[in-house]
JSON list of C-alpha atoms in Angstrom, two decimals:
[
{"chain": "A", "resi": 654, "resn": "MET", "atom": "CA", "xyz": [0.00, 0.00, 0.00]},
{"chain": "A", "resi": 655, "resn": "ALA", "atom": "CA", "xyz": [1.52, 3.32, -1.11]},
{"chain": "A", "resi": 656, "resn": "LEU", "atom": "CA", "xyz": [0.48, 5.17, 2.05]},
{"chain": "A", "resi": 657, "resn": "ALA", "atom": "CA", "xyz": [2.40, 2.67, 4.19]},
{"chain": "A", "resi": 658, "resn": "GLU", "atom": "CA", "xyz": [5.50, 3.22, 2.06]},
{"chain": "A", "resi": 659, "resn": "VAL", "atom": "CA", "xyz": [5.24, 7.01, 2.35]},
{"chain": "A", "resi": 660, "resn": "LEU", "atom": "CA", "xyz": [4.70, 6.89, 6.11]},
{"chain": "A", "resi": 661, "resn": "GLY", "atom": "CA", "xyz": [7.45, 4.30, 6.59]},
{"chain": "A", "resi": 662, "resn": "ARG", "atom": "CA", "xyz": [10.15, 6.68, 5.37]},
{"chain": "A", "resi": 663, "resn": "PRO", "atom": "CA", "xyz": [12.45, 8.16, 8.03]},
{"chain": "A", "resi": 664, "resn": "ASP", "atom": "CA", "xyz": [11.58, 11.70, 6.90]},
{"chain": "A", "resi": 665, "resn": "SER", "atom": "CA", "xyz": [7.81, 11.11, 7.12]},
{"chain": "A", "resi": 666, "resn": "PRO", "atom": "CA", "xyz": [6.03, 14.00, 8.85]},
{"chain": "A", "resi": 667, "resn": "LEU", "atom": "CA", "xyz": [3.35, 11.66, 10.20]},
{"chain": "A", "resi": 668, "resn": "GLN", "atom": "CA", "xyz": [3.50, 8.56, 12.39]},
{"chain": "A", "resi": 669, "resn": "PRO", "atom": "CA", "xyz": [1.78, 5.54, 10.78]},
{"chain": "A", "resi": 670, "resn": "GLU", "atom": "CA", "xyz": [-0.35, 5.01, 13.91]},
{"chain": "A", "resi": 671, "resn": "THR", "atom": "CA", "xyz": [-1.63, 8.59, 13.63]},
{"chain": "A", "resi": 672, "resn": "ALA", "atom": "CA", "xyz": [-2.46, 8.11, 9.96]},
{"chain": "A", "resi": 673, "resn": "LEU", "atom": "CA", "xyz": [-4.32, 4.91, 10.79]},
{"chain": "A", "resi": 674, "resn": "GLN", "atom": "CA", "xyz": [-6.41, 6.73, 13.39]},
{"chain": "A", "resi": 675, "resn": "GLN", "atom": "CA", "xyz": [-7.16, 9.54, 10.93]},
{"chain": "A", "resi": 676, "resn": "LEU", "atom": "CA", "xyz": [-8.31, 7.03, 8.32]},
{"chain": "A", "resi": 677, "resn": "GLU", "atom": "CA", "xyz": [-10.54, 5.37, 10.91]},
{"chain": "A", "resi": 678, "resn": "ASP", "atom": "CA", "xyz": [-11.99, 8.74, 11.91]},
{"chain": "A", "resi": 679, "resn": "PHE", "atom": "CA", "xyz": [-12.80, 9.53, 8.28]},
{"chain": "A", "resi": 680, "resn": "ARG", "atom": "CA", "xyz": [-14.32, 6.07, 7.75]},
{"chain": "A", "resi": 681, "resn": "LEU", "atom": "CA", "xyz": [-16.53, 6.62, 10.80]},
{"chain": "A", "resi": 682, "resn": "LEU", "atom": "CA", "xyz": [-17.76, 9.87, 9.25]},
{"chain": "A", "resi": 683, "resn": "ILE", "atom": "CA", "xyz": [-18.68, 8.06, 6.05]},
{"chain": "A", "resi": 684, "resn": "ASP", "atom": "CA", "xyz": [-20.30, 5.17, 7.89]},
{"chain": "A", "resi": 685, "resn": "GLY", "atom": "CA", "xyz": [-22.30, 7.60, 9.99]},
{"chain": "A", "resi": 686, "resn": "SER", "atom": "CA", "xyz": [-23.74, 9.56, 7.08]},
{"chain": "A", "resi": 687, "resn": "ASP", "atom": "CA", "xyz": [-25.59, 8.01, 4.17]},
{"chain": "A", "resi": 688, "resn": "GLU", "atom": "CA", "xyz": [-25.67, 11.44, 2.53]},
{"chain": "A", "resi": 689, "resn": "LEU", "atom": "CA", "xyz": [-21.89, 11.84, 2.70]},
{"chain": "A", "resi": 690, "resn": "ARG", "atom": "CA", "xyz": [-21.28, 8.30, 1.48]},
{"chain": "A", "resi": 691, "resn": "ASN", "atom": "CA", "xyz": [-23.67, 8.83, -1.43]},
{"chain": "A", "resi": 692, "resn": "VAL", "atom": "CA", "xyz": [-21.96, 12.08, -2.45]},
{"chain": "A", "resi": 693, "resn": "LEU", "atom": "CA", "xyz": [-18.50, 10.50, -2.34]},
{"chain": "A", "resi": 694, "resn": "VAL", "atom": "CA", "xyz": [-19.49, 7.45, -4.42]},
{"chain": "A", "resi": 695, "resn": "SER", "atom": "CA", "xyz": [-21.86, 9.18, -6.84]},
{"chain": "A", "resi": 696, "resn": "PRO", "atom": "CA", "xyz": [-20.62, 9.55, -10.41]},
{"chain": "A", "resi": 697, "resn": "ALA", "atom": "CA", "xyz": [-22.96, 12.55, -10.70]},
{"chain": "A", "resi": 698, "resn": "VAL", "atom": "CA", "xyz": [-20.77, 14.57, -8.30]},
{"chain": "A", "resi": 699, "resn": "ASP", "atom": "CA", "xyz": [-17.60, 15.79, -10.00]},
{"chain": "A", "resi": 700, "resn": "SER", "atom": "CA", "xyz": [-14.14, 15.05, -8.58]},
{"chain": "A", "resi": 701, "resn": "ALA", "atom": "CA", "xyz": [-13.42, 18.69, -7.72]},
{"chain": "A", "resi": 702, "resn": "LYS", "atom": "CA", "xyz": [-16.50, 18.87, -5.49]},
{"chain": "A", "resi": 703, "resn": "LYS", "atom": "CA", "xyz": [-15.58, 15.59, -3.78]},
{"chain": "A", "resi": 704, "resn": "ARG", "atom": "CA", "xyz": [-12.03, 16.86, -3.16]},
{"chain": "A", "resi": 705, "resn": "GLU", "atom": "CA", "xyz": [-13.46, 20.05, -1.68]},
{"chain": "A", "resi": 706, "resn": "ILE", "atom": "CA", "xyz": [-15.67, 18.05, 0.67]},
{"chain": "A", "resi": 707, "resn": "VAL", "atom": "CA", "xyz": [-12.79, 15.81, 1.78]},
{"chain": "A", "resi": 708, "resn": "ARG", "atom": "CA", "xyz": [-10.50, 18.82, 2.24]},
{"chain": "A", "resi": 709, "resn": "GLU", "atom": "CA", "xyz": [-13.05, 20.59, 4.44]},
{"chain": "A", "resi": 710, "resn": "LEU", "atom": "CA", "xyz": [-13.91, 17.50, 6.48]},
{"chain": "A", "resi": 711, "resn": "GLY", "atom": "CA", "xyz": [-10.22, 16.75, 6.82]},
{"chain": "A", "resi": 712, "resn": "ARG", "atom": "CA", "xyz": [-9.57, 20.24, 8.09]},
{"chain": "A", "resi": 713, "resn": "ARG", "atom": "CA", "xyz": [-12.35, 19.94, 10.66]},
{"chain": "A", "resi": 714, "resn": "ILE", "atom": "CA", "xyz": [-11.25, 16.59, 12.06]},
{"chain": "A", "resi": 715, "resn": "GLY", "atom": "CA", "xyz": [-7.51, 17.16, 11.70]},
{"chain": "A", "resi": 716, "resn": "ILE", "atom": "CA", "xyz": [-6.50, 14.90, 8.83]},
{"chain": "A", "resi": 717, "resn": "ALA", "atom": "CA", "xyz": [-2.89, 15.35, 7.74]},
{"chain": "A", "resi": 718, "resn": "GLU", "atom": "CA", "xyz": [-1.95, 16.04, 4.13]},
{"chain": "A", "resi": 719, "resn": "PRO", "atom": "CA", "xyz": [-0.60, 12.54, 3.31]},
{"chain": "A", "resi": 720, "resn": "VAL", "atom": "CA", "xyz": [-3.82, 10.94, 4.54]},
{"chain": "A", "resi": 721, "resn": "ARG", "atom": "CA", "xyz": [-5.94, 13.51, 2.69]},
{"chain": "A", "resi": 722, "resn": "ASN", "atom": "CA", "xyz": [-3.98, 12.84, -0.53]},
{"chain": "A", "resi": 723, "resn": "PHE", "atom": "CA", "xyz": [-4.56, 9.11, -0.06]},
{"chain": "A", "resi": 724, "resn": "LEU", "atom": "CA", "xyz": [-8.30, 9.76, 0.30]},
{"chain": "A", "resi": 725, "resn": "TYR", "atom": "CA", "xyz": [-8.24, 11.80, -2.92]},
{"chain": "A", "resi": 726, "resn": "ILE", "atom": "CA", "xyz": [-6.69, 8.84, -4.74]},
{"chain": "A", "resi": 727, "resn": "VAL", "atom": "CA", "xyz": [-9.27, 6.46, -3.28]},
{"chain": "A", "resi": 728, "resn": "MET", "atom": "CA", "xyz": [-12.05, 8.74, -4.55]},
{"chain": "A", "resi": 729, "resn": "ASN", "atom": "CA", "xyz": [-10.47, 9.28, -7.97]},
{"chain": "A", "resi": 730, "resn": "HIS", "atom": "CA", "xyz": [-10.28, 5.53, -8.47]},
{"chain": "A", "resi": 731, "resn": "LYS", "atom": "CA", "xyz": [-13.88, 5.12, -7.26]},
{"chain": "A", "resi": 732, "resn": "ARG", "atom": "CA", "xyz": [-12.89, 2.89, -4.34]},
{"chain": "A", "resi": 733, "resn": "VAL", "atom": "CA", "xyz": [-14.58, 4.64, -1.40]},
{"chain": "A", "resi": 734, "resn": "GLU", "atom": "CA", "xyz": [-16.59, 1.47, -0.75]},
{"chain": "A", "resi": 735, "resn": "LEU", "atom": "CA", "xyz": [-13.30, -0.36, -0.15]},
{"chain": "A", "resi": 736, "resn": "LEU", "atom": "CA", "xyz": [-11.93, 2.10, 2.41]},
{"chain": "A", "resi": 737, "resn": "ALA", "atom": "CA", "xyz": [-12.63, -0.18, 5.39]},
{"chain": "A", "resi": 738, "resn": "THR", "atom": "CA", "xyz": [-10.76, -3.03, 3.67]},
{"chain": "A", "resi": 739, "resn": "MET", "atom": "CA", "xyz": [-7.86, -0.71, 2.83]},
{"chain": "A", "resi": 740, "resn": "ILE", "atom": "CA", "xyz": [-7.67, 0.41, 6.46]},
{"chain": "A", "resi": 741, "resn": "SER", "atom": "CA", "xyz": [-7.63, -3.22, 7.57]},
{"chain": "A", "resi": 742, "resn": "VAL", "atom": "CA", "xyz": [-4.75, -3.98, 5.18]},
{"chain": "A", "resi": 743, "resn": "PHE", "atom": "CA", "xyz": [-2.90, -0.87, 6.38]},
{"chain": "A", "resi": 744, "resn": "ARG", "atom": "CA", "xyz": [-3.40, -1.97, 10.01]},
{"chain": "A", "resi": 745, "resn": "THR", "atom": "CA", "xyz": [-2.03, -5.44, 9.18]},
{"chain": "A", "resi": 746, "resn": "LEU", "atom": "CA", "xyz": [1.03, -3.95, 7.45]},
{"chain": "A", "resi": 747, "resn": "LEU", "atom": "CA", "xyz": [1.61, -1.66, 10.40]},
{"chain": "A", "resi": 748, "resn": "ASP", "atom": "CA", "xyz": [1.15, -4.49, 12.91]},
{"chain": "A", "resi": 749, "resn": "ASN", "atom": "CA", "xyz": [3.65, -6.63, 11.03]},
{"chain": "A", "resi": 750, "resn": "ARG", "atom": "CA", "xyz": [6.16, -3.79, 10.97]},
{"chain": "A", "resi": 751, "resn": "LEU", "atom": "CA", "xyz": [5.73, -3.12, 14.69]},
{"chain": "A", "resi": 752, "resn": "GLY", "atom": "CA", "xyz": [5.63, -6.79, 15.74]},
{"chain": "A", "resi": 753, "resn": "ILE", "atom": "CA", "xyz": [2.04, -6.74, 17.00]},
{"chain": "A", "resi": 754, "resn": "ALA", "atom": "CA", "xyz": [-0.38, -9.67, 17.01]},
{"chain": "A", "resi": 755, "resn": "ARG", "atom": "CA", "xyz": [-4.10, -8.97, 17.34]},
{"chain": "A", "resi": 756, "resn": "ILE", "atom": "CA", "xyz": [-6.48, -11.43, 18.96]},
{"chain": "A", "resi": 757, "resn": "GLU", "atom": "CA", "xyz": [-10.22, -11.49, 19.59]},
{"chain": "A", "resi": 758, "resn": "VAL", "atom": "CA", "xyz": [-11.22, -13.06, 22.90]},
{"chain": "A", "resi": 759, "resn": "THR", "atom": "CA", "xyz": [-14.79, -14.11, 23.58]},
{"chain": "A", "resi": 760, "resn": "SER", "atom": "CA", "xyz": [-15.56, -15.41, 27.06]},
{"chain": "A", "resi": 761, "resn": "ALA", "atom": "CA", "xyz": [-18.71, -16.46, 28.85]},
{"chain": "A", "resi": 762, "resn": "GLU", "atom": "CA", "xyz": [-18.32, -13.61, 31.31]},
{"chain": "A", "resi": 763, "resn": "SER", "atom": "CA", "xyz": [-16.09, -10.60, 31.79]},
{"chain": "A", "resi": 764, "resn": "MET", "atom": "CA", "xyz": [-12.45, -11.42, 32.58]},
{"chain": "A", "resi": 765, "resn": "ASP", "atom": "CA", "xyz": [-10.70, -9.57, 35.38]},
{"chain": "A", "resi": 766, "resn": "ALA", "atom": "CA", "xyz": [-7.50, -7.63, 34.66]},
{"chain": "A", "resi": 767, "resn": "THR", "atom": "CA", "xyz": [-5.23, -10.39, 36.01]},
{"chain": "A", "resi": 768, "resn": "LEU", "atom": "CA", "xyz": [-6.77, -13.06, 33.79]},
{"chain": "A", "resi": 769, "resn": "ARG", "atom": "CA", "xyz": [-6.67, -10.75, 30.75]},
{"chain": "A", "resi": 770, "resn": "GLN", "atom": "CA", "xyz": [-2.99, -10.01, 31.33]},
{"chain": "A", "resi": 771, "resn": "SER", "atom": "CA", "xyz": [-2.23, -13.72, 31.78]},
{"chain": "A", "resi": 772, "resn": "LEU", "atom": "CA", "xyz": [-3.94, -14.48, 28.48]},
{"chain": "A", "resi": 773, "resn": "LEU", "atom": "CA", "xyz": [-2.02, -11.68, 26.72]},
{"chain": "A", "resi": 774, "resn": "ASN", "atom": "CA", "xyz": [1.26, -12.99, 28.15]},
{"chain": "A", "resi": 775, "resn": "SER", "atom": "CA", "xyz": [0.48, -16.54, 27.01]},
{"chain": "A", "resi": 776, "resn": "PHE", "atom": "CA", "xyz": [-0.33, -15.44, 23.47]},
{"chain": "A", "resi": 777, "resn": "GLY", "atom": "CA", "xyz": [2.74, -13.23, 23.47]},
{"chain": "A", "resi": 778, "resn": "ARG", "atom": "CA", "xyz": [4.83, -16.34, 24.08]},
{"chain": "A", "resi": 779, "resn": "VAL", "atom": "CA", "xyz": [2.92, -18.30, 21.40]},
{"chain": "A", "resi": 780, "resn": "THR", "atom": "CA", "xyz": [3.20, -15.58, 18.74]},
{"chain": "A", "resi": 781, "resn": "GLY", "atom": "CA", "xyz": [6.53, -14.06, 19.74]},
{"chain": "A", "resi": 782, "resn": "ARG", "atom": "CA", "xyz": [4.90, -10.65, 19.41]},
{"chain": "A", "resi": 783, "resn": "GLN", "atom": "CA", "xyz": [3.31, -7.95, 21.49]},
{"chain": "A", "resi": 784, "resn": "VAL", "atom": "CA", "xyz": [-0.37, -8.85, 21.74]},
{"chain": "A", "resi": 785, "resn": "ARG", "atom": "CA", "xyz": [-3.33, -6.50, 21.51]},
{"chain": "A", "resi": 786, "resn": "ALA", "atom": "CA", "xyz": [-6.74, -7.94, 22.24]},
{"chain": "A", "resi": 787, "resn": "ARG", "atom": "CA", "xyz": [-10.37, -7.07, 21.99]},
{"chain": "A", "resi": 788, "resn": "PHE", "atom": "CA", "xyz": [-12.52, -8.75, 24.61]},
{"chain": "A", "resi": 789, "resn": "HIS", "atom": "CA", "xyz": [-16.19, -9.70, 24.23]},
{"chain": "A", "resi": 790, "resn": "GLU", "atom": "CA", "xyz": [-18.68, -11.62, 26.34]},
{"chain": "A", "resi": 791, "resn": "ASP", "atom": "CA", "xyz": [-21.04, -14.34, 25.10]},
{"chain": "A", "resi": 792, "resn": "PRO", "atom": "CA", "xyz": [-22.99, -16.11, 27.87]},
{"chain": "A", "resi": 793, "resn": "GLU", "atom": "CA", "xyz": [-23.88, -18.94, 25.43]},
{"chain": "A", "resi": 794, "resn": "LEU", "atom": "CA", "xyz": [-20.30, -20.22, 25.78]},
{"chain": "A", "resi": 795, "resn": "LEU", "atom": "CA", "xyz": [-21.32, -21.28, 29.32]},
{"chain": "A", "resi": 796, "resn": "GLY", "atom": "CA", "xyz": [-17.68, -21.07, 30.50]},
{"chain": "A", "resi": 797, "resn": "GLY", "atom": "CA", "xyz": [-14.15, -20.81, 29.16]},
{"chain": "A", "resi": 798, "resn": "ALA", "atom": "CA", "xyz": [-13.16, -18.72, 26.16]},
{"chain": "A", "resi": 799, "resn": "VAL", "atom": "CA", "xyz": [-12.63, -18.68, 22.41]},
{"chain": "A", "resi": 800, "resn": "VAL", "atom": "CA", "xyz": [-9.58, -16.86, 21.05]},
{"chain": "A", "resi": 801, "resn": "ARG", "atom": "CA", "xyz": [-9.15, -15.91, 17.40]},
{"chain": "A", "resi": 802, "resn": "HIS", "atom": "CA", "xyz": [-5.74, -15.04, 16.01]},
{"chain": "A", "resi": 803, "resn": "GLY", "atom": "CA", "xyz": [-6.02, -14.44, 12.29]},
{"chain": "A", "resi": 804, "resn": "SER", "atom": "CA", "xyz": [-7.65, -17.55, 10.83]},
{"chain": "A", "resi": 805, "resn": "THR", "atom": "CA", "xyz": [-6.72, -19.73, 13.83]},
{"chain": "A", "resi": 806, "resn": "VAL", "atom": "CA", "xyz": [-9.34, -20.36, 16.51]},
{"chain": "A", "resi": 807, "resn": "TYR", "atom": "CA", "xyz": [-8.48, -21.69, 19.96]},
{"chain": "A", "resi": 808, "resn": "ASP", "atom": "CA", "xyz": [-11.78, -22.92, 21.38]},
{"chain": "A", "resi": 809, "resn": "GLY", "atom": "CA", "xyz": [-11.67, -23.65, 25.11]},
{"chain": "A", "resi": 810, "resn": "SER", "atom": "CA", "xyz": [-15.35, -22.99, 25.68]},
{"chain": "A", "resi": 811, "resn": "LEU", "atom": "CA", "xyz": [-17.46, -25.23, 27.87]},
{"chain": "A", "resi": 812, "resn": "ARG", "atom": "CA", "xyz": [-20.14, -25.28, 25.16]},
{"chain": "A", "resi": 813, "resn": "THR", "atom": "CA", "xyz": [-17.71, -26.89, 22.67]},
{"chain": "A", "resi": 814, "resn": "GLN", "atom": "CA", "xyz": [-16.51, -29.40, 25.25]},
{"chain": "A", "resi": 815, "resn": "LEU", "atom": "CA", "xyz": [-20.10, -30.39, 26.08]},
{"chain": "A", "resi": 816, "resn": "ASN", "atom": "CA", "xyz": [-20.93, -30.73, 22.37]},
{"chain": "A", "resi": 817, "resn": "ALA", "atom": "CA", "xyz": [-17.91, -33.00, 21.88]},
{"chain": "A", "resi": 818, "resn": "LEU", "atom": "CA", "xyz": [-18.91, -35.10, 24.91]},
{"chain": "A", "resi": 819, "resn": "ASP", "atom": "CA", "xyz": [-22.46, -35.35, 23.54]},
{"chain": "A", "resi": 820, "resn": "GLN", "atom": "CA", "xyz": [-21.11, -36.62, 20.20]},
{"chain": "A", "resi": 821, "resn": "VAL", "atom": "CA", "xyz": [-19.00, -39.26, 21.95]},
{"chain": "A", "resi": 822, "resn": "LEU", "atom": "CA", "xyz": [-21.88, -40.42, 24.16]},
{"chain": "A", "resi": 823, "resn": "THR", "atom": "CA", "xyz": [-24.42, -40.56, 21.32]},
{"chain": "A", "resi": 824, "resn": "GLY", "atom": "CA", "xyz": [-21.98, -42.02, 18.78]},
{"chain": "A", "resi": 825, "resn": "ASN", "atom": "CA", "xyz": [-22.45, -39.09, 16.37]},
{"chain": "A", "resi": 826, "resn": "ARG", "atom": "CA", "xyz": [-18.79, -38.54, 15.59]}
]
């Protein structure tokens, strides 16, 4: 991604993490306004008007010039609908560069700070990276947790264990 290359240079005026946050802020604006999204994707609205809108919104929410220029390119190539995917790719590139692994943790009930830190430490050892996690609760798990790291799922939920036991007992393997 060209933006990652520009921001990865030693003379870059903007930290990649800041650019990522600015892209997310802009995406939230688009997601929060059907009218804005329609204007930015409409072929009936000329490019100059779209650039003006992005420039003004960028000024109001503090978007730096490299990020604004990236958004102009996205609009010119009629790829506004793909902005969330582009941000996800940018985040992955940035995470790889910084040695960060992201996990999603779903547990039956809220985990206390000690348990969360223990889980982060364990996955840090497994991945060899600094771990950042998002935690969710799902009472249907009954107990335990499910952890997603990329396409790998570690399922330690009581629900899954009970389902496996049920299959063994009923012979439905």
